[in-house]
Short mmCIF file of C-alpha atoms in Angstrom, two decimals:
data_model
loop_
_atom_site.label_atom_id
_atom_site.label_comp_id
_atom_site.label_asym_id
_atom_site.label_seq_id
_atom_site.Cartn_x
_atom_site.Cartn_y
_atom_site.Cartn_z
CA UNK A 1 0.00 0.00 0.00
CA UNK A 2 1.39 3.37 -0.99
CA UNK A 3 0.44 6.81 0.32
CA UNK A 4 0.50 8.43 -3.12
CA UNK A 5 -0.81 11.80 -2.02
CA UNK A 6 1.00 12.20 1.27
CA UNK A 7 -1.81 13.09 3.67
CA UNK A 8 -0.79 14.12 7.17
CA UNK A 9 -4.01 13.45 9.10
CA UNK A 10 -6.80 11.44 7.51
CA UNK A 11 -9.42 12.87 9.82
CA UNK A 12 -9.24 16.49 8.73
CA UNK A 13 -6.13 17.36 6.80
CA UNK A 14 -5.54 16.68 3.10
CA UNK A 15 -2.76 17.43 0.63
CA UNK A 16 -3.40 18.89 -2.81
CA UNK A 17 -2.00 16.48 -5.43
CA UNK A 18 -0.81 19.33 -7.64
CA UNK A 19 0.74 22.02 -5.45
CA UNK A 20 1.48 19.94 -2.33
CA UNK A 21 -0.22 22.41 0.03
CA UNK A 22 -2.32 21.06 2.89
CA UNK A 23 -5.99 21.85 3.45
CA UNK A 24 -8.57 21.13 6.17
CA UNK A 25 -12.32 20.75 5.90
CA UNK A 26 -13.02 24.46 6.31
CA UNK A 27 -10.54 25.61 3.62
CA UNK A 28 -11.11 25.97 -0.08
CA UNK A 29 -9.10 24.74 -3.03
CA UNK A 30 -10.64 26.94 -5.73
CA UNK A 31 -9.57 26.00 -9.26
CA UNK A 32 -6.66 23.78 -8.19
CA UNK A 33 -8.73 20.63 -8.51
CA UNK A 34 -11.55 21.98 -10.66
CA UNK A 35 -13.39 19.39 -12.75
CA UNK A 36 -12.37 16.55 -10.41
CA UNK A 37 -14.81 15.30 -7.77
CA UNK A 38 -12.47 12.81 -6.05
CA UNK A 39 -8.78 13.04 -5.28
CA UNK A 40 -7.14 9.73 -4.25
CA UNK A 41 -5.51 9.85 -0.85
CA UNK A 42 -4.18 6.34 -0.13
CA UNK A 43 -3.88 3.96 -3.08
CA UNK A 44 -3.33 0.21 -3.19
CA UNK A 45 -2.37 -1.43 -6.49
CA UNK A 46 -2.49 -5.18 -7.10
CA UNK A 47 -2.49 -7.74 -9.90
CA UNK A 48 -4.72 -10.80 -9.62
CA UNK A 49 -5.20 -13.75 -11.96
CA UNK A 50 -8.52 -15.59 -11.77
CA UNK A 51 -9.56 -18.28 -14.28
CA UNK A 52 -9.02 -16.61 -17.67
CA UNK A 53 -8.99 -13.09 -16.22
CA UNK A 54 -6.15 -10.85 -15.13
CA UNK A 55 -7.23 -7.86 -13.07
CA UNK A 56 -5.19 -4.72 -12.52
CA UNK A 57 -6.87 -3.55 -9.31
CA UNK A 58 -6.80 -0.08 -7.81
CA UNK A 59 -8.29 0.40 -4.34
CA UNK A 60 -8.21 3.86 -2.84
CA UNK A 61 -9.57 6.22 -0.25
CA UNK A 62 -10.49 9.63 -1.57
CA UNK A 63 -10.88 13.24 -0.61
CA UNK A 64 -14.15 14.51 -2.04
CA UNK A 65 -15.11 18.07 -2.75
CA UNK A 66 -18.24 19.91 -3.74
CA UNK A 67 -17.64 21.79 -6.98
CA UNK A 68 -20.12 24.52 -6.04
CA UNK A 69 -18.84 25.35 -2.56
CA UNK A 70 -15.31 23.90 -2.68
CA UNK A 71 -15.93 22.03 0.59
CA UNK A 72 -13.46 19.20 1.26
CA UNK A 73 -14.40 16.01 3.07
CA UNK A 74 -13.16 12.45 3.30
CA UNK A 75 -15.13 9.82 1.38
CA UNK A 76 -16.76 7.29 3.70
CA UNK A 77 -16.68 4.27 1.40
CA UNK A 78 -13.49 2.93 -0.20
CA UNK A 79 -13.46 3.01 -3.99
CA UNK A 80 -12.38 0.37 -6.48
CA UNK A 81 -11.33 0.47 -10.09
CA UNK A 82 -10.05 -2.40 -12.18
CA UNK A 83 -8.77 -3.02 -15.70
CA UNK A 84 -9.79 -6.60 -16.51
CA UNK A 85 -7.97 -8.52 -19.24
CA UNK A 86 -10.15 -11.39 -20.50
CA UNK A 87 -7.46 -13.58 -22.05
CA UNK A 88 -9.84 -16.27 -23.31
CA UNK A 89 -12.41 -14.15 -25.09
CA UNK A 90 -9.96 -11.35 -25.94
CA UNK A 91 -11.68 -8.42 -24.30
CA UNK A 92 -10.56 -5.66 -21.94
CA UNK A 93 -12.99 -4.12 -19.47
CA UNK A 94 -12.91 -1.05 -17.25
CA UNK A 95 -14.62 -1.88 -13.96
CA UNK A 96 -15.46 0.47 -11.09
CA UNK A 97 -17.54 0.50 -7.91
CA UNK A 98 -17.95 2.32 -4.58
CA UNK A 99 -18.02 0.25 -1.39
CA UNK A 100 -17.17 -3.39 -0.77
CA UNK A 101 -20.68 -4.76 -1.34
CA UNK A 102 -21.57 -2.92 -4.53
CA UNK A 103 -21.39 -4.58 -7.94
CA UNK A 104 -18.84 -3.52 -10.51
CA UNK A 105 -19.95 -1.36 -13.41
CA UNK A 106 -18.22 -2.59 -16.58
CA UNK A 107 -17.31 -0.84 -19.84
CA UNK A 108 -15.49 -2.47 -22.76
CA UNK A 109 -12.28 -0.72 -23.85
CA UNK A 110 -12.02 -1.02 -27.64
CA UNK A 111 -8.75 -0.98 -29.65
CA UNK A 112 -9.61 2.33 -31.29
CA UNK A 113 -9.77 3.99 -27.88
CA UNK A 114 -6.25 3.00 -26.90
CA UNK A 115 -4.30 6.01 -28.26
CA UNK A 116 -6.34 8.26 -25.96
CA UNK A 117 -7.00 5.71 -23.25
CA UNK A 118 -5.87 7.98 -20.43
CA UNK A 119 -6.13 11.37 -22.07
CA UNK A 120 -9.86 10.91 -22.75
CA UNK A 121 -11.20 7.43 -22.06
CA UNK A 122 -10.13 7.34 -18.41
CA UNK A 123 -10.03 11.06 -17.70
CA UNK A 124 -12.70 10.81 -15.00
CA UNK A 125 -11.16 7.78 -13.29
CA UNK A 126 -8.60 7.57 -10.52
CA UNK A 127 -6.04 5.97 -12.82
CA UNK A 128 -5.65 9.33 -14.54
CA UNK A 129 -4.62 10.92 -11.24
CA UNK A 130 -1.61 8.62 -10.70
CA UNK A 131 0.83 10.85 -12.52
CA UNK A 132 4.02 12.82 -12.07
CA UNK A 133 2.16 15.67 -10.39
CA UNK A 134 1.24 13.39 -7.51
CA UNK A 135 3.44 11.62 -4.99
CA UNK A 136 3.59 8.65 -7.35
CA UNK A 137 6.94 9.99 -8.55
CA UNK A 138 8.38 9.09 -5.15
CA UNK A 139 7.51 5.44 -5.71
CA UNK A 140 9.01 4.80 -9.12
CA UNK A 141 10.49 1.45 -8.13
CA UNK A 142 7.19 0.11 -6.76
CA UNK A 143 5.35 1.40 -9.83
CA UNK A 144 7.77 -0.38 -12.13
CA UNK A 145 7.37 -3.62 -10.15
CA UNK A 146 3.58 -3.50 -10.38
CA UNK A 147 3.57 -2.86 -14.14
CA UNK A 148 6.18 -5.58 -14.70
CA UNK A 149 4.01 -8.07 -12.80
CA UNK A 150 0.99 -7.01 -14.85
CA UNK A 151 2.87 -7.51 -18.12
CA UNK A 152 4.15 -10.95 -17.19
CA UNK A 153 0.80 -12.14 -15.85
CA UNK A 154 -1.19 -11.02 -18.89
CA UNK A 155 1.30 -12.55 -21.35
CA UNK A 156 1.36 -15.82 -19.38
CA UNK A 157 -2.44 -16.00 -19.23
CA UNK A 158 -2.73 -15.29 -22.95
CA UNK A 159 -0.33 -18.16 -23.70
CA UNK A 160 -2.48 -20.54 -21.64
CA UNK A 161 -5.60 -19.75 -23.60
CA UNK A 162 -4.18 -19.30 -27.10
CA UNK A 163 -1.93 -22.36 -27.10
CA UNK A 164 1.10 -20.60 -28.63
CA UNK A 165 3.96 -18.42 -27.31
CA UNK A 166 3.08 -14.73 -26.96
CA UNK A 167 5.82 -12.16 -27.36
CA UNK A 168 6.24 -9.95 -24.33
CA UNK A 169 5.63 -6.23 -24.62
CA UNK A 170 7.64 -3.66 -22.73
CA UNK A 171 7.68 0.06 -22.21
CA UNK A 172 9.41 1.90 -19.35
CA UNK A 173 7.13 3.79 -17.01
CA UNK A 174 7.25 7.56 -16.77
CA UNK A 175 6.58 9.06 -13.35
CA UNK A 176 7.39 12.61 -14.47
CA UNK A 177 4.58 12.96 -16.99
CA UNK A 178 1.19 14.56 -16.42
CA UNK A 179 -0.54 11.31 -17.43
CA UNK A 180 -0.95 7.92 -15.77
CA UNK A 181 2.57 6.57 -15.17
CA UNK A 182 1.78 3.23 -16.85
CA UNK A 183 -0.07 4.61 -19.86
CA UNK A 184 2.19 3.05 -22.51
CA UNK A 185 2.36 -0.34 -20.80
CA UNK A 186 -1.40 -0.42 -20.36
CA UNK A 187 -2.06 0.57 -23.98
CA UNK A 188 0.28 -2.10 -25.33
CA UNK A 189 -1.26 -4.82 -23.15
CA UNK A 190 -4.77 -3.91 -24.27
CA UNK A 191 -3.80 -4.25 -27.93
CA UNK A 192 -1.83 -7.42 -27.15
CA UNK A 193 -4.96 -8.93 -25.62
CA UNK A 194 -6.92 -8.28 -28.80
CA UNK A 195 -4.15 -9.68 -31.06
CA UNK A 196 -1.86 -11.97 -29.00
CA UNK A 197 0.20 -13.18 -31.97
CA UNK A 198 0.79 -9.70 -33.40
CA UNK A 199 4.33 -8.26 -33.35
CA UNK A 200 5.07 -6.06 -30.37
CA UNK A 201 5.27 -2.73 -32.26
CA UNK A 202 1.58 -2.96 -33.18
CA UNK A 203 0.88 -2.02 -29.59
CA UNK A 204 2.29 1.46 -30.06
CA UNK A 205 -0.31 3.75 -28.56
CA UNK A 206 0.72 6.52 -30.94
CA UNK A 207 -0.07 4.51 -34.08
CA UNK A 208 -3.27 6.34 -34.98
CA UNK A 209 -1.49 9.70 -34.69
CA UNK A 210 1.71 8.85 -36.55
CA UNK A 211 0.47 6.69 -39.38
CA UNK A 212 0.04 8.57 -42.64
CA UNK A 213 -0.60 5.89 -45.26
CA UNK A 214 -4.04 5.20 -46.58
CA UNK A 215 -6.30 3.15 -44.34
CA UNK A 216 -3.47 1.90 -42.12
CA UNK A 217 -5.08 2.56 -38.75
CA UNK A 218 -8.51 1.59 -40.06
CA UNK A 219 -6.90 -1.63 -41.29
CA UNK A 220 -5.58 -2.30 -37.79
CA UNK A 221 -9.03 -1.83 -36.29
CA UNK A 222 -10.63 -4.29 -38.70
CA UNK A 223 -7.76 -6.68 -38.04
CA UNK A 224 -8.56 -6.50 -34.32
CA UNK A 225 -12.18 -7.35 -34.98
CA UNK A 226 -11.08 -10.57 -36.67
CA UNK A 227 -8.44 -11.49 -34.09
CA UNK A 228 -11.03 -11.04 -31.31
CA UNK A 229 -12.93 -13.86 -33.00
CA UNK A 230 -9.88 -16.09 -32.85
CA UNK A 231 -8.40 -15.46 -36.30
CA UNK A 232 -4.60 -15.44 -36.60
CA UNK A 233 -3.08 -11.98 -36.89
CA UNK A 234 -1.26 -12.54 -40.19
CA UNK A 235 -4.40 -14.04 -41.78
CA UNK A 236 -6.44 -11.07 -40.61
CA UNK A 237 -3.88 -8.66 -42.09
CA UNK A 238 -3.71 -10.48 -45.43
CA UNK A 239 -7.46 -10.27 -45.73
CA UNK A 240 -7.29 -6.48 -45.57
CA UNK A 241 -4.43 -5.87 -48.01
CA UNK A 242 -5.17 -4.95 -51.61
CA UNK A 243 -2.43 -7.31 -52.84
CA UNK A 244 -1.57 -10.59 -51.19
CA UNK A 245 1.90 -10.27 -49.61
CA UNK A 246 4.90 -12.31 -50.69
CA UNK A 247 6.82 -14.45 -48.21
CA UNK A 248 9.28 -11.60 -47.63
CA UNK A 249 6.42 -9.21 -46.91
CA UNK A 250 4.76 -11.69 -44.54
CA UNK A 251 8.02 -11.90 -42.62
CA UNK A 252 8.25 -8.08 -42.57
CA UNK A 253 4.67 -7.76 -41.28
CA UNK A 254 5.32 -10.24 -38.48
CA UNK A 255 8.56 -8.49 -37.56
CA UNK A 256 6.94 -5.08 -37.30
CA UNK A 257 3.28 -4.25 -37.80
CA UNK A 258 4.08 -0.78 -39.08
CA UNK A 259 5.61 -2.45 -42.14
CA UNK A 260 2.05 -2.63 -43.45
CA UNK A 261 2.46 1.08 -44.07
CA UNK A 262 5.83 0.51 -45.77
CA UNK A 263 4.28 -2.15 -48.01
CA UNK A 264 1.52 0.20 -49.12
CA UNK A 265 4.05 2.85 -50.08
CA UNK A 266 6.55 0.46 -51.67
CA UNK A 267 3.82 -0.95 -53.93
CA UNK A 268 2.93 2.58 -55.06
CA UNK A 269 6.54 3.32 -55.93
CA UNK A 270 7.35 0.24 -58.00
CA UNK A 271 6.08 -3.14 -59.23
CA UNK A 272 9.55 -4.64 -58.99
CA UNK A 273 9.49 -7.17 -56.11
CA UNK A 274 13.19 -6.78 -55.31
CA UNK A 275 12.91 -3.00 -55.06
CA UNK A 276 9.75 -3.37 -52.96
CA UNK A 277 11.58 -5.58 -50.43
CA UNK A 278 14.47 -3.10 -50.24
CA UNK A 279 12.08 -0.17 -49.84
CA UNK A 280 10.26 -1.81 -46.92
CA UNK A 281 13.51 -1.72 -44.95
CA UNK A 282 14.59 1.71 -46.20
CA UNK A 283 11.23 3.33 -45.39
CA UNK A 284 10.98 2.04 -41.83
CA UNK A 285 12.67 5.05 -40.12
CA UNK A 286 10.34 7.47 -41.92
CA UNK A 287 6.94 5.83 -41.45
CA UNK A 288 4.30 8.23 -40.20
CA UNK A 289 5.70 11.18 -42.14
CA UNK A 290 2.58 12.38 -43.92
CA UNK A 291 4.50 14.53 -46.43
CA UNK A 292 6.54 11.58 -47.70
CA UNK A 293 4.19 9.56 -49.96
CA UNK A 294 3.57 12.27 -52.57
CA UNK A 295 7.26 13.13 -52.86
CA UNK A 296 8.54 9.55 -53.14
CA UNK A 297 5.88 8.37 -55.58
CA UNK A 298 6.56 11.37 -57.83
CA UNK A 299 10.29 10.74 -57.40
CA UNK A 300 9.91 7.17 -58.65
CA UNK A 301 7.70 8.29 -61.53
CA UNK A 302 10.17 10.90 -62.75
CA UNK A 303 13.40 9.15 -61.80
CA UNK A 304 13.41 5.51 -60.67
CA UNK A 305 12.99 3.32 -57.57
CA UNK A 306 16.79 3.13 -57.49
CA UNK A 307 16.97 6.93 -57.08
CA UNK A 308 14.41 6.73 -54.26
CA UNK A 309 16.57 4.17 -52.45
CA UNK A 310 19.67 6.30 -52.99
CA UNK A 311 17.88 9.33 -51.55
CA UNK A 312 16.77 7.42 -48.42
CA UNK A 313 20.21 5.83 -48.03
CA UNK A 314 21.76 9.32 -48.11
CA UNK A 315 20.48 9.95 -44.57
CA UNK A 316 20.59 6.42 -43.16
CA UNK A 317 22.15 6.41 -39.73
CA UNK A 318 22.45 10.20 -39.46
CA UNK A 319 21.22 11.85 -36.30
CA UNK A 320 19.32 14.47 -38.30
CA UNK A 321 18.27 12.05 -41.06
CA UNK A 322 14.56 12.15 -40.15
CA UNK A 323 14.60 15.96 -40.17
CA UNK A 324 16.38 16.16 -43.53
CA UNK A 325 13.91 13.78 -45.21
CA UNK A 326 10.99 15.63 -43.62
CA UNK A 327 12.29 19.01 -44.79
CA UNK A 328 12.82 17.69 -48.32
CA UNK A 329 9.28 16.33 -48.52
CA UNK A 330 7.95 19.54 -47.00
CA UNK A 331 9.72 21.70 -49.56
CA UNK A 332 8.35 19.53 -52.36
CA UNK A 333 4.81 19.89 -51.05
CA UNK A 334 5.10 23.68 -50.97
CA UNK A 335 6.52 24.03 -54.50
CA UNK A 336 3.71 25.05 -56.85
CA UNK A 337 5.37 24.21 -60.15
CA UNK A 338 6.61 20.62 -59.73
CA UNK A 339 8.11 20.69 -63.23
CA UNK A 340 10.87 22.88 -61.77
CA UNK A 341 11.96 19.80 -59.80
CA UNK A 342 11.71 17.14 -62.46
CA UNK A 343 12.74 19.31 -65.38
CA UNK A 344 16.39 19.33 -64.28
CA UNK A 345 18.83 16.64 -63.22
CA UNK A 346 19.27 16.51 -59.46
CA UNK A 347 21.48 13.96 -57.71
CA UNK A 348 19.80 12.17 -54.78
CA UNK A 349 22.48 13.58 -52.46
CA UNK A 350 21.61 17.14 -53.58
CA UNK A 351 17.82 16.79 -53.44
CA UNK A 352 17.36 18.45 -50.04
CA UNK A 353 19.32 21.60 -50.93
CA UNK A 354 17.98 21.87 -54.48
CA UNK A 355 14.35 21.68 -53.42
CA UNK A 356 14.96 24.31 -50.74
CA UNK A 357 16.55 26.47 -53.45
CA UNK A 358 13.62 26.03 -55.86
CA UNK A 359 11.12 26.84 -53.11
CA UNK A 360 13.05 29.92 -52.03
CA UNK A 361 13.07 31.25 -55.59
CA UNK A 362 9.38 30.53 -56.05
CA UNK A 363 8.49 32.33 -52.83
CA UNK A 364 10.79 35.32 -53.46
CA UNK A 365 10.50 37.68 -56.40
CA UNK A 366 13.71 37.99 -58.40
CA UNK A 367 14.69 41.65 -58.09
CA UNK A 368 17.86 43.61 -59.03
CA UNK A 369 20.43 44.15 -56.31
CA UNK A 370 22.47 47.32 -55.87
CA UNK A 371 25.09 47.56 -58.60
CA UNK A 372 28.40 46.46 -57.05
CA UNK A 373 30.03 45.49 -60.34
CA UNK A 374 33.05 47.67 -59.41
CA UNK A 375 34.00 44.83 -57.06
CA UNK A 376 34.29 42.33 -59.93
CA UNK A 377 37.75 40.97 -60.74
CA UNK A 378 39.59 37.99 -62.18
CA UNK A 379 42.61 36.91 -60.13
CA UNK A 380 44.73 33.75 -60.40
CA UNK A 381 42.00 31.95 -62.37
CA UNK A 382 39.23 32.90 -59.90
CA UNK A 383 36.29 35.08 -60.93
CA UNK A 384 35.20 37.48 -58.19
CA UNK A 385 31.65 38.55 -59.06
CA UNK A 386 29.06 40.59 -57.17
CA UNK A 387 25.60 38.96 -57.70
CA UNK A 388 23.27 41.08 -59.81
CA UNK A 389 19.86 39.57 -58.90
CA UNK A 390 18.35 38.34 -55.63
CA UNK A 391 18.00 34.81 -56.98
CA UNK A 392 21.77 34.80 -57.48
CA UNK A 393 22.08 35.04 -53.70
CA UNK A 394 19.82 31.99 -53.31
CA UNK A 395 22.00 30.02 -55.73
CA UNK A 396 25.13 31.10 -53.88
CA UNK A 397 23.69 30.15 -50.48
CA UNK A 398 22.62 26.73 -51.80
CA UNK A 399 26.03 26.03 -53.32
CA UNK A 400 27.95 26.95 -50.16
CA UNK A 401 25.33 25.86 -47.58
CA UNK A 402 24.96 29.22 -45.90
CA UNK A 403 22.28 31.85 -45.33
CA UNK A 404 23.52 34.55 -47.72
CA UNK A 405 20.08 34.58 -49.40
CA UNK A 406 18.83 36.42 -46.31
CA UNK A 407 21.15 39.34 -47.13
CA UNK A 408 18.95 40.53 -50.01
CA UNK A 409 17.56 43.63 -48.27
CA UNK A 410 20.96 44.60 -46.88
CA UNK A 411 22.52 44.49 -50.34
CA UNK A 412 19.61 46.41 -51.92
CA UNK A 413 19.84 49.08 -49.19
CA UNK A 414 23.60 49.39 -49.60
CA UNK A 415 24.38 48.17 -46.08
CA UNK A 416 26.82 45.63 -47.48
CA UNK A 417 28.03 44.02 -50.68
CA UNK A 418 28.33 40.31 -51.43
CA UNK A 419 31.04 38.93 -53.70
CA UNK A 420 31.36 35.31 -54.81
CA UNK A 421 34.71 33.80 -55.79
CA UNK A 422 34.17 31.18 -58.50
CA UNK A 423 36.56 28.58 -59.88
CA UNK A 424 35.52 27.10 -63.22
CA UNK A 425 32.04 28.51 -62.66
CA UNK A 426 31.55 26.91 -59.21
CA UNK A 427 31.32 29.07 -56.07
CA UNK A 428 34.23 28.54 -53.69
CA UNK A 429 34.18 31.58 -51.39
CA UNK A 430 31.45 33.98 -50.25
CA UNK A 431 32.67 37.43 -49.14
CA UNK A 432 30.73 40.13 -47.29
CA UNK A 433 32.10 43.68 -47.67
CA UNK A 434 31.12 46.80 -45.78
CA UNK A 435 32.76 49.98 -46.97
CA UNK A 436 36.43 49.04 -47.37
CA UNK A 437 36.31 46.13 -44.90
CA UNK A 438 35.89 42.40 -45.44
CA UNK A 439 33.70 41.32 -42.53
CA UNK A 440 33.18 37.71 -43.67
CA UNK A 441 35.06 35.40 -46.03
CA UNK A 442 33.54 31.92 -45.94
CA UNK A 443 34.13 28.61 -47.63
CA UNK A 444 31.42 25.96 -47.84
CA UNK A 445 29.52 25.32 -44.58
CA UNK A 446 30.62 28.72 -43.18
CA UNK A 447 34.24 27.73 -42.67
CA UNK A 448 36.79 30.55 -42.66
CA UNK A 449 39.05 30.87 -45.72
CA UNK A 450 42.11 30.37 -43.48
CA UNK A 451 40.96 26.72 -42.91
CA UNK A 452 41.29 25.89 -46.61
CA UNK A 453 43.93 23.34 -47.53
CA UNK A 454 44.32 25.09 -50.90
CA UNK A 455 46.97 27.79 -50.92
CA UNK A 456 45.59 28.78 -54.32
CA UNK A 457 42.27 29.79 -52.77
CA UNK A 458 43.92 31.73 -49.95
CA UNK A 459 46.32 33.56 -52.27
CA UNK A 460 43.54 34.55 -54.65
CA UNK A 461 41.49 36.09 -51.82
CA UNK A 462 44.55 37.86 -50.34
CA UNK A 463 45.41 39.30 -53.76
CA UNK A 464 41.78 40.35 -54.33
CA UNK A 465 41.84 42.20 -51.03
CA UNK A 466 45.00 44.07 -52.07
CA UNK A 467 43.72 44.88 -55.58
CA UNK A 468 40.48 46.36 -54.25
CA UNK A 469 42.08 48.14 -51.31
CA UNK A 470 40.16 46.21 -48.66
CA UNK A 471 40.99 45.59 -45.02
CA UNK A 472 40.31 42.30 -43.23
CA UNK A 473 38.27 42.58 -40.02
CA UNK A 474 36.67 39.16 -40.35
CA UNK A 475 39.17 36.81 -38.71
CA UNK A 476 38.27 34.49 -41.59
CA UNK A 477 41.46 35.15 -43.55
CA UNK A 478 44.04 34.58 -40.86
CA UNK A 479 43.81 32.29 -37.85
#
């Protein structure tokens, strides 16, 4: 038994679960516990197996309050809530009652309710009050032990009544959140009860929010309806797919339920079975990205499945890989004239930057910059050229991976001048000049010119500075 709320004197003194302040019967709590009629005081958690049931029991004493007058008083009868896992008939019930002699009121928890099981479905129940704002955070070890026992007992009971091994499901508890500390564990166990032979990842309680492919979550719900009747998970899934899966796809589905989404997308991209199998693996880190399908299917139409795989492989294993793929797909969505993308050759490795460049040009009118042609020069085979149009700044920023495109207004207003040093037509250095001072001289990725391993580049910039009578205040030319 744990004193979750930390009451000092059960007869008259109670502790607010949110702010920790104590109150007696003749004090008010105002809006602190508004919309809640019972605050658990002492809570007892237990797991009990009975026949083909596993009950997650919550017994508690409560502090009650009148929402109209804010009066606090201790509840006379103990209260009970229970989540019942029916492992034989594959149902999960929410049960509650007041007093030891009363009968339980039961409500079926359906698979579709799982993603919001605590946020909405159980919002008026005590389970939703066992969160990081209460004293539950002081009992993390006991909480973990209770949820571990629940997991093991439910899985064991399911195995008894299904006749085959059931893969365990695990999720660490979170006693710092504002939701029930065992929300993820509970959600996974509910889905596991409905589909015992499904792969563990199907029990992700965020599935309905993250999935983007057509009908994926609806497919899961219809799959659950069949598995509740005793049908095998893989057979239920196959019955919902447009195309019957190959052996490789069956293996992928049983390894990870979210591969259903990857299969849908892979089949849209190509009819080649080998490419489809490769795409299932390559797409896995990016499932749930709603911007992705349009971009990749158009990519395959205008290029090839091989290019799609090369693009995805470009960011495999990178810490920011998900963000780069998301940004690429987002830029593609926002481009109005898609022919600007497919009308030119773009290497998969350059797709992110090129799409950002196309979008920037489409969103920004191409206007003349202040005439700084007096800064043009050709030195040691390098062409030093001041951009003439605003879109030239976008091209320069894309080539050197910097934000020089944002300098458009400053150049137009004469606050500074930008000069690009090109070798064989390719930008090598970007220089910002104010008056007779060089305030920046950057290589690709905003590295100072002094870091270049090419003495040719350094000498050209030094000579340019002398020819134009400029002073270096940038610290980019000398370390």
